[in-house]
């Protein structure tokens, strides 16, 4: 067999539009997911047992169930409770919640890696728990966490292909549409795969640059 | 007389391990007390209880007459009564020397930035590190880090300073500069509790030396008495081991 990419070339803008959507969805989700994950991670180490347990259970459930099921629950399940979300909103919420579970676990690890002496020093200096967390512990923890959060971002870009199951025209869905017109399945999905690769590697590269700048500060 | 630190019948266990077995200690305002004793005798635990870093099992701790154990006073109030210096310095590595010092005066005491900065500059001058104001902790030697930690604690203007082996993590050539700062502080009338293995330093700066063994105070008194004419066999044995070259410990036979 031979590959003929010229068949899909008229549809490249369509693929790029899908890619742009994937970028937007991933950025939104990583931002929301990290914020929420930071909260979950902070609650996960709180010296109040019941709150810690709830955060632990949340992380456990999120990480132990497939993203696809989480998306289905939000998009197809919630309407039975009278909550109707459009596909885009449901998708972003699903991805963000999913990501927050992973980020929460990363945050927990990052916080626990900060030496105990840092807590004790802030405590004897009179800082409250929240002040210590915000000014002393989290800034150090985030620095430790940055590589793992970066990986999470890259993972999220790839996982966002599941949004296609909610009929959202992101990159994967765009690929399916191009294929259904051109019947050039192989070429189309090779192209789509390459675009994902570009997205993930440029994200990795950008994160490495940020990390390097942080470390030399 | 004003009692700065009052410890009454303090008991503390970690699980099965009884670390403090009924320690009572009064430190009057302005007194410098050195605490010596073998490893594991509970010196750090006592210091950490006084600074409310450990929950106590039994007994009472008061600072200037106010209950300091078990949430008896707020973190904020406590920080203005007692400052603590750790063996490992515990500077905040992500903050400059200046920010290490001004953070809690600003956040906890609500002091304006300008004022906190000028106070910090004054304190850095006092510990001889004015030129390091913009450095990061990792750019400083251990001795310099410990002196910054002292300046940071003083910025809260505590009435009592607790030192837990402030020079034990330092290279020998850096010990002197830190002890000098602590001695200057002792001379200024600050109430201090110093856990140390530096016997000659303890002798020079303290009004009283306390010898701890097995979670209890075994012997205490003026430095010349405890360090040179100890009454207890345990004290003698300990001092002999600390100062193998020291022939001044009367009655010690090993
Ligand atoms: N958080 C803890 N959990 C369990 N055991 C502890 C804890 N902290 C201290 N201990 C134990 O309590 C005992 C007394 O410790 P402490 O640190 O008070 O001794 P120390 O007199 O300061 O000794 P050193 O001279 O070695 O510093 C030791 O046996 C130690 O292992
Ligand atoms: Mg100790």
XYZ file of C-alpha atoms and ligand atoms in Angstrom:
503
model
C 0.000 0.000 0.000
C 1.078 3.583 -0.363
C 0.255 6.620 1.683
C -1.196 9.609 -0.048
C -1.301 12.646 2.181
C -2.519 14.900 -0.617
C -6.067 13.585 -0.067
C -6.220 15.063 3.375
C -4.391 18.294 2.661
C -7.610 20.289 2.045
C -8.711 19.262 5.501
C -5.595 20.385 7.335
C -7.317 23.576 8.558
C -10.027 21.391 10.044
C -7.442 19.326 11.896
C -5.692 22.476 13.088
C -8.966 23.911 14.335
C -9.459 20.707 16.303
C -5.912 20.965 17.609
C -6.538 24.524 18.742
C -9.595 23.335 20.604
C -7.565 20.578 22.254
C -5.032 23.166 23.372
C -7.736 25.394 24.826
C -9.487 22.523 26.592
C -6.218 21.204 28.023
C -5.127 24.643 29.207
C -8.472 25.280 30.894
C -8.474 21.853 32.495
C -4.888 21.974 33.669
C -5.457 25.398 35.182
C -8.695 24.432 36.935
C -7.397 20.967 37.758
C -4.191 22.337 39.298
C -6.026 24.906 41.367
C -8.486 22.347 42.606
C -5.723 19.760 42.986
C -3.733 22.208 45.101
C -6.736 22.553 47.374
C -7.298 18.790 47.513
C -3.595 18.181 48.206
C -3.569 20.803 50.957
C -6.684 19.284 52.535
C -5.063 15.880 52.203
C -2.348 16.888 54.705
C -4.530 18.979 57.019
C -4.108 18.057 60.685
C -7.872 17.447 60.906
C -8.507 13.757 60.341
C -12.050 13.767 58.835
C -11.116 16.372 56.210
C -7.935 14.462 55.430
C -9.986 11.280 54.949
C -12.455 12.957 52.622
C -9.615 14.325 50.487
C -7.954 10.894 50.489
C -11.208 9.215 49.430
C -11.668 11.759 46.652
C -8.177 11.106 45.305
C -8.711 7.364 45.637
C -11.954 7.367 43.670
C -10.750 9.758 40.967
C -7.544 7.868 40.356
C -9.218 4.498 40.555
C -11.896 5.040 37.902
C -11.569 5.689 34.157
C -11.781 9.243 32.877
C -14.291 8.050 30.298
C -16.686 6.933 33.038
C -16.227 10.241 34.843
C -17.060 12.122 31.640
C -20.138 9.957 31.031
C -21.343 10.480 34.594
C -21.087 14.239 34.231
C -22.505 14.538 30.726
C -25.059 11.729 30.623
C -25.604 11.107 34.345
C -26.082 14.566 35.824
C -29.128 15.458 33.660
C -31.104 12.882 35.667
C -30.447 15.133 38.679
C -31.684 18.052 36.627
C -28.194 19.347 35.903
C -27.776 19.833 32.176
C -24.346 20.870 31.004
C -23.342 21.469 27.433
C -20.713 19.119 26.079
C -17.882 21.608 26.323
C -18.581 22.521 29.960
C -19.081 18.900 30.929
C -15.830 17.992 29.186
C -13.782 20.683 30.888
C -15.278 19.888 34.294
C -14.625 16.183 33.796
C -11.021 16.679 32.729
C -10.412 19.173 35.539
C -11.840 16.912 38.211
C -9.854 14.001 36.866
C -6.690 16.055 36.803
C -7.294 17.412 40.310
C -7.108 13.884 41.703
C -3.682 13.333 40.212
C -2.449 16.830 41.024
C -3.799 16.398 44.568
C -1.624 13.358 45.028
C 1.387 15.186 43.559
C 0.748 18.112 45.912
C 0.502 15.816 48.903
C 3.850 14.280 48.003
C 5.389 17.701 47.431
C 4.162 19.041 50.768
C 5.301 15.984 52.669
C 8.744 16.278 51.073
C 9.293 19.678 52.723
C 11.387 19.049 55.853
C 9.540 19.094 59.177
C 11.941 21.747 60.421
C 10.342 24.259 58.061
C 6.981 23.793 59.790
C 8.592 24.061 63.195
C 10.528 27.200 62.333
C 7.387 28.902 60.997
C 5.428 27.779 64.006
C 7.836 29.216 66.572
C 7.910 32.417 64.549
C 4.194 32.676 65.223
C 2.838 31.933 61.750
C -0.550 30.234 61.686
C -1.076 26.958 59.846
C -2.469 28.734 56.812
C 0.288 31.371 56.834
C 2.965 28.675 57.095
C 1.375 26.693 54.325
C 1.082 29.659 52.004
C 4.337 31.444 52.660
C 6.734 28.668 53.593
C 5.582 25.182 52.677
C 3.715 25.531 49.364
C 6.351 27.667 47.605
C 8.920 24.972 48.353
C 6.515 22.135 47.610
C 5.502 23.613 44.256
C 9.119 23.790 43.222
C 9.490 20.079 44.027
C 6.239 19.332 42.220
C 6.802 21.206 39.006
C 8.197 18.285 36.958
C 5.321 16.028 37.996
C 2.729 18.725 37.259
C 4.334 19.124 33.837
C 3.895 15.421 33.172
C 0.301 15.729 34.261
C -0.225 18.519 31.713
C 1.195 16.343 28.944
C -1.003 13.428 30.035
C -4.008 15.721 30.006
C -3.382 16.780 26.396
C -3.491 13.128 25.365
C -6.450 12.198 27.574
C -8.465 15.093 26.191
C -8.979 12.938 23.092
C -11.721 11.258 25.124
C -13.736 14.466 24.778
C -14.502 13.207 21.284
C -16.929 10.767 22.913
C -19.040 13.774 23.970
C -19.132 14.837 20.328
C -16.817 17.731 21.000
C -14.807 18.647 17.932
C -11.363 18.545 19.408
C -8.381 17.068 17.592
C -9.427 13.405 17.651
C -13.013 14.192 16.646
C -11.702 16.415 13.850
C -9.667 13.447 12.661
C -12.726 11.217 12.640
C -14.629 13.781 10.598
C -11.800 14.102 8.056
C -11.606 10.338 7.791
C -15.324 10.014 7.201
C -15.055 12.362 4.213
C -11.746 11.200 2.763
C -11.745 7.533 3.797
C -7.987 7.990 4.198
C -7.928 6.537 7.699
C -4.247 5.812 7.910
C -3.107 9.196 6.606
C -5.605 11.077 8.718
C -4.711 9.446 11.995
C -1.003 9.630 11.269
C -1.471 13.359 10.792
C -3.569 13.614 13.964
C -0.965 11.618 15.891
C 1.778 13.914 14.657
C -0.153 16.967 15.794
C -0.554 15.418 19.279
C 3.167 14.739 19.293
C 3.864 18.377 18.421
C 1.569 19.547 21.221
C 3.035 17.251 23.856
C 6.651 17.873 22.941
C 6.309 21.640 22.746
C 4.564 21.559 26.131
C 7.374 19.472 27.612
C 9.932 21.817 26.161
C 8.179 24.903 27.516
C 7.905 23.318 30.947
C 11.576 22.422 30.959
C 12.443 26.030 30.221
C 10.217 27.261 33.046
C 11.719 24.732 35.411
C 15.237 25.752 34.543
C 14.409 29.381 35.164
C 12.918 28.549 38.530
C 15.894 26.543 39.616
C 18.426 29.220 38.737
C 16.484 31.832 40.659
C 10.978 38.025 90.840
C 9.526 37.466 87.391
C 9.700 33.807 86.400
C 10.289 33.619 82.642
C 9.995 29.863 82.244
C 8.227 27.648 84.718
C 8.113 23.917 84.078
C 6.207 21.796 86.591
C 6.191 18.008 86.719
C 6.575 17.637 82.982
C 5.999 14.160 81.593
C 6.336 13.272 77.941
C 6.354 9.913 76.189
C 6.706 8.887 72.590
C 4.622 5.730 72.431
C 6.101 3.370 74.994
C 9.238 5.452 75.438
C 9.122 7.722 78.479
C 11.349 10.621 77.529
C 10.617 13.159 80.281
C 9.817 11.768 83.713
C 8.643 14.688 85.786
C 10.898 17.607 84.966
C 10.539 20.834 86.949
C 12.593 23.884 86.108
C 12.247 27.581 86.846
C 14.158 30.155 84.848
C 13.926 33.656 86.334
C 13.825 36.630 84.006
C 17.292 37.420 82.672
C 18.881 34.148 83.667
C 21.000 32.118 81.253
C 20.614 28.393 81.826
C 22.654 25.793 80.012
C 21.346 22.265 79.778
C 23.811 19.456 79.344
C 23.461 15.719 79.391
C 23.989 12.561 77.400
C 22.320 11.915 74.069
C 18.738 10.779 74.450
C 18.329 12.238 77.934
C 15.425 14.411 76.751
C 17.084 17.820 76.417
C 15.631 18.598 72.994
C 12.247 17.270 74.045
C 12.235 19.620 77.037
C 13.158 22.569 74.812
C 10.508 21.597 72.247
C 7.861 21.329 74.959
C 8.757 24.812 76.218
C 8.310 26.100 72.657
C 5.060 24.162 72.298
C 6.369 22.014 69.456
C 5.321 18.898 71.385
C 2.080 18.172 73.193
C 2.871 17.330 76.776
C 1.356 14.361 78.613
C 1.375 15.687 82.144
C 2.503 18.756 84.027
C 2.455 22.443 83.301
C 4.503 24.973 81.406
C 4.135 28.703 81.937
C 5.946 31.612 80.324
C 5.893 34.772 82.422
C 3.041 33.344 84.408
C 0.877 32.426 81.426
C 0.061 28.837 80.551
C 2.013 27.909 77.426
C 1.152 24.235 76.976
C -1.866 22.739 75.216
C -3.192 25.826 73.499
C -2.870 27.910 76.648
C -1.731 30.801 74.497
C -1.920 31.575 70.818
C 0.917 30.862 68.443
C 1.261 34.575 67.977
C 1.470 35.412 71.660
C 3.959 32.615 72.213
C 6.203 33.786 69.384
C 6.601 37.132 71.093
C 7.588 35.451 74.347
C 9.928 32.737 73.170
C 12.145 32.273 70.121
C 13.844 29.034 69.205
C 17.102 28.269 67.433
C 17.483 24.829 65.906
C 20.492 22.653 65.330
C 19.708 22.608 61.584
C 19.081 26.401 61.356
C 15.826 25.862 59.426
C 16.094 29.028 57.383
C 13.495 29.283 54.622
C 15.506 28.329 51.539
C 13.230 30.033 49.011
C 13.487 33.436 50.699
C 16.340 35.916 50.872
C 18.000 36.647 54.193
C 15.951 39.837 54.469
C 12.666 38.078 53.696
C 13.495 35.326 56.176
C 13.798 37.985 58.859
C 10.895 40.300 58.011
C 8.284 37.663 57.168
C 6.883 37.002 60.613
C 7.248 40.534 62.023
C 5.083 41.623 59.085
C 2.641 38.702 58.976
C 2.333 38.012 62.677
C 2.996 41.314 64.400
C 1.612 43.421 61.576
C 4.665 45.667 61.406
C 5.007 47.878 58.323
C 7.514 46.736 55.729
C 9.817 49.774 56.029
C 9.998 49.389 59.756
C 10.583 45.627 59.537
C 13.395 46.195 57.049
C 15.202 48.730 59.202
C 14.873 46.425 62.198
C 16.244 43.546 60.090
C 19.195 45.652 58.987
C 19.919 46.505 62.597
C 19.789 42.841 63.634
C 21.971 41.729 60.730
C 24.489 44.311 61.806
C 24.334 42.900 65.315
C 25.153 39.379 64.070
C 27.767 40.756 61.671
C 26.043 39.893 58.396
C 24.928 43.234 56.979
C 26.430 42.487 53.587
C 24.396 39.255 53.245
C 20.994 40.912 53.382
C 20.090 39.928 49.805
C 21.717 36.492 49.815
C 19.879 33.224 49.716
C 20.416 30.792 52.592
C 22.208 28.321 50.311
C 24.809 30.962 49.558
C 25.784 31.163 53.233
C 28.052 29.021 55.388
C 26.471 27.089 58.250
C 27.743 29.618 60.754
C 26.268 32.470 58.752
C 22.964 30.635 58.403
C 22.761 30.123 62.132
C 23.487 33.798 62.754
C 20.690 34.734 60.333
C 18.411 32.328 62.212
C 19.270 34.165 65.427
C 18.526 37.529 63.810
C 15.249 36.111 62.486
C 14.204 34.934 65.940
C 15.190 38.256 67.524
C 13.085 40.149 64.999
C 10.006 38.901 66.859
C 11.456 40.547 69.991
C 10.931 37.507 72.198
C 11.730 37.749 75.898
C 13.183 34.247 76.035
C 15.496 32.488 73.589
C 15.807 28.713 73.466
C 18.833 27.228 71.709
C 18.914 23.525 70.859
C 22.539 22.645 70.154
C 23.027 25.700 67.971
C 26.548 24.755 66.921
C 26.336 20.966 66.680
C 25.783 20.951 62.914
C 28.685 23.314 62.255
C 32.225 22.695 61.097
C 34.536 23.317 64.054
C 35.980 26.500 62.578
C 32.489 28.040 62.344
C 31.438 27.323 65.926
C 33.203 30.365 67.375
C 31.342 33.000 65.357
C 27.966 31.635 66.445
C 28.928 31.251 70.103
C 30.172 34.829 70.040
C 26.743 36.070 68.945
C 25.011 33.962 71.605
C 27.415 35.199 74.278
C 26.731 38.796 73.271
C 23.012 38.096 73.573
C 23.499 36.504 76.996
C 25.412 39.599 78.071
C 22.526 41.814 76.991
C 20.257 40.391 79.680
C 18.110 38.095 77.513
C 16.589 35.098 79.292
C 18.054 32.030 77.654
C 17.878 28.268 77.741
C 20.838 26.776 75.907
C 21.256 23.097 75.174
C 24.877 22.596 74.375
C 27.783 20.213 74.317
C 30.245 23.135 74.451
C 31.239 22.887 78.087
C 33.608 25.826 78.268
C 31.028 28.007 76.560
C 28.391 26.865 79.048
C 30.744 27.761 81.849
C 31.429 31.223 80.428
C 27.928 32.400 79.617
C 25.551 30.658 82.011
C 24.317 31.614 85.416
C 23.292 28.034 85.951
C 24.046 24.639 84.445
C 21.466 21.863 84.496
C 22.516 18.263 84.007
C 19.859 15.946 82.605
C 19.952 12.178 82.429
C 17.213 9.689 81.596
C 14.478 12.256 81.311
C 15.096 13.945 84.633
C 17.198 16.749 86.055
C 19.900 15.087 88.102
C 21.944 18.024 89.204
C 22.038 21.781 88.791
C 23.848 24.810 90.090
C 26.378 27.484 89.216
C 28.601 26.443 86.297
C 31.774 26.120 88.359
C 30.003 23.792 90.728
C 28.305 21.509 88.220
C 31.123 21.452 85.696
C 34.064 21.300 88.084
C 32.751 19.839 91.330
C 29.814 17.698 90.258
C 28.044 15.920 93.107
C 26.602 13.072 91.098
C 28.518 10.153 89.707
C 26.522 10.325 86.423
C 27.540 13.940 85.951
C 31.188 13.109 86.534
C 31.131 10.236 84.092
C 29.407 12.413 81.485
C 31.869 15.275 81.915
C 34.803 12.883 81.742
C 33.515 11.617 78.438
C 32.875 15.127 77.146
C 36.288 16.405 78.187
C 38.763 13.573 78.048
C 41.583 16.116 78.303
C 39.921 17.979 81.150
C 41.522 17.082 84.462
C 39.541 19.621 86.411
C 36.594 17.388 87.210
C 37.247 16.523 90.792
C 36.430 13.108 92.074
C 35.892 11.623 88.646
C 37.471 8.237 88.407
C 37.159 6.152 85.317
N 9.227 12.486 67.683
C 9.769 11.445 68.336
N 9.239 10.215 68.207
C 9.762 9.154 68.886
N 10.804 9.225 69.705
C 11.386 10.425 69.876
C 10.900 11.598 69.203
N 11.669 12.632 69.564
C 12.580 12.150 70.419
N 12.425 10.821 70.606
C 13.227 9.975 71.506
O 13.220 10.582 72.770
C 14.473 10.417 73.406
C 14.983 11.760 73.844
O 15.220 12.548 72.705
P 15.810 14.002 72.774
O 15.960 14.439 71.377
O 15.002 14.837 73.681
O 17.232 13.758 73.432
P 18.454 14.765 73.575
O 18.794 14.809 75.005
O 18.143 16.034 72.911
O 19.618 14.008 72.803
P 20.747 14.571 71.837
O 21.858 15.049 72.721
O 21.152 13.392 71.034
O 20.142 15.663 71.011
C 15.362 9.728 72.399
O 15.424 8.366 72.747
C 14.671 9.918 71.096
O 14.913 8.839 70.233
Mg 18.824 17.015 71.151
